[in-house]
Amino acid sequence: MPTYKAPLRDVRFLMNDVLDYPAHFKTLSNGELADADTVDMILEGAADLCENVLAPLYQSGDDEGCHFDNGTVTTPKGYKEAYDQYVQGGWQGLSYPEEFGGQGLPMSLNLIKSEMMGTANWSFTMYPGLSAGCMNTILQFGTDEQKNTYMPNLTLGTWSGTMCLTEPQCGTDLGQVKTRAEPQADGTYKLFGTKIFISAGEHDLTENIIHIVLARLPDAPKGTKGISLFIVPKFFVNEDGSVGERNPVFCGSIEHKMGIKASATAVLNFDGATGYLIGKMHEGLHAMFTFMNTARIGTAVEGVAHAELSFQGALPYAKERMSMRALSGKKDPEKVADAIIHHADVRRMLLTQKAVAEGGRAMIYHAAQLADKMTDNLLKGDQAGHDYWDDKLGFFTPILKGFLTELGLEASNLGMQVYGGHGYIKEWGMEQIVRDARISTLYEGTTGVQALDLLGRKVLLSSKGKVVRDYTAEILKFCSRHARNKQMRRFVWDLTKVCAQWNTLTIRLMLTARKDRDIVSSASVDYLMYSGYAMMAYFWAQMAAVALEKIENGGTEVPEFYQAKVQVAEFYFDRLLPRASGHAEALVSPSRTLTQMAPEHFSFDY
């Protein structure tokens, strides 16, 4: 099975050389806490936890899965002990306010920690990961009493959190939510209904679980405008903060899934459970988007995580597996055959994995800086500043979630392909990565949903294309700075063409949509993928520019490290960026070829 090694050299290259995290931290009110020694200690500590505690449980957790017995869920062997170590290390409160027991560090450090954890063991990471969204929602919309009641133990990690949206009759279309909340004389509410697909909805890792639940009041308007948000604890909280009696919210079952089997996905029944309104009445969906955006960025991390883990599994195998001779001549003449890493097609697969993992990591780490600024303004009470950075991050979110998970799944499949038939065998561990990666394109909004959010809401409706114009203007400034550098010229030229085409495609869709409304839906996934390839190209160009400068002037790494960065950038621009052209051609095709066939004509056999 793959042995996880935290890619700290790449992490430090991005943080220190490409994205200049030290300068970024100086712009934050809590940035002084993130000094070089502290950051280094966090990176080393997270690597140790992931490599030596979480990674060894990855395959065994998949083999055993979670156990369900009459409403009680037990996690696989070793999970409880690993979670206790996670809590004792103070990892849950890394980026949460000191007033609630956290360390108050920038949110980006929590995301970087989560990437390492997710790569080592995604199923385990689901449990504390869902708590982060719960905590962010309470921090932004909760009353002082709610914050003081729930945040200390959530920050410590002795309590965990969930998000309860989906119901049997509705997933993405939350306007169909039927769970009802009946007002009580004491100001609380009784919730009745069933929620499904609730990650970490029931387990044995924490002494309490705090559910964030969408429900509808009796007099609520129809549709999404009539949904409110409630805090529903598994156990009531006593006045002294201790755990009290059981609240009537029960686990009816857990799902039997293709992957992430060690993560409990629960069916929760709210049988008159007491809930507490959070945020404004009938405005629950607005508040829940705080949770959902957190989860979507977290899911984007999954694309990077599975690409990285699959690459770490495939690379040593490709170096050791002997098969045939390289077409350019013997590479291992003393052996019966050459290692498969000498075959060009195997290198294509490995380089694709590497390009996706490292390019995606750069995209995530940049988005984490935007999240830092958004969170910093929230903690300072600057709502306008929060909303500004939230809008900036909002453009990235669907691209990160949709594009990176699609490519992460591709990279996982490539890792299995490198192994050939052995990749299909469970003992090697590569097929588990594929099974675990498959959910990433589905939950927190499928790729199609992310694409509609990007093109329909973020690009066309909200900004009339301005968000793309602004972002491509940033890329063109980069191109202008490097235009005279001969070694950067091919990257600059391709990026310039991409920026022009990206804007042209956006305008063309905007004009076409006036007459053909279905074009937004028919073009959206191709538009998202085009945007993703364009965005990743920009980050690979940035990494190449830094690497070339370090080769010339010296850096903290060996020259071969920087040379490899340039070579992967060249591979990306030669082999992966051209895919964008196919998406560009497809997305401007009329919607008619998708909509003209009558539903009854899709098959004549049944």
XYZ file of N, CA and C in Angstrom, residues 12 128 165 199 234 251 396 404 570 573:
30
model
N 6.812 24.243 1.526
C 7.634 25.408 1.873
C 7.958 26.243 0.632
N -13.094 15.555 11.989
C -12.821 16.933 12.429
C -13.103 17.961 11.344
N -28.296 18.961 5.676
C -29.061 19.585 4.606
C -29.951 18.574 3.894
N -22.418 13.225 6.875
C -21.058 12.795 7.193
C -20.757 13.081 8.663
N -26.602 16.696 20.014
C -26.946 15.303 20.294
C -27.330 15.154 21.768
N -29.654 8.090 15.069
C -29.125 7.539 13.829
C -29.938 6.307 13.447
N -13.355 31.646 -6.906
C -12.462 30.488 -6.887
C -13.171 29.203 -6.470
N -10.665 20.619 -9.516
C -9.642 19.835 -8.828
C -10.126 18.436 -8.453
N 6.480 22.969 -18.080
C 6.527 22.768 -19.531
C 5.609 21.620 -19.950
N 1.952 22.877 -19.844
C 1.582 23.742 -20.965
C 1.534 22.967 -22.287
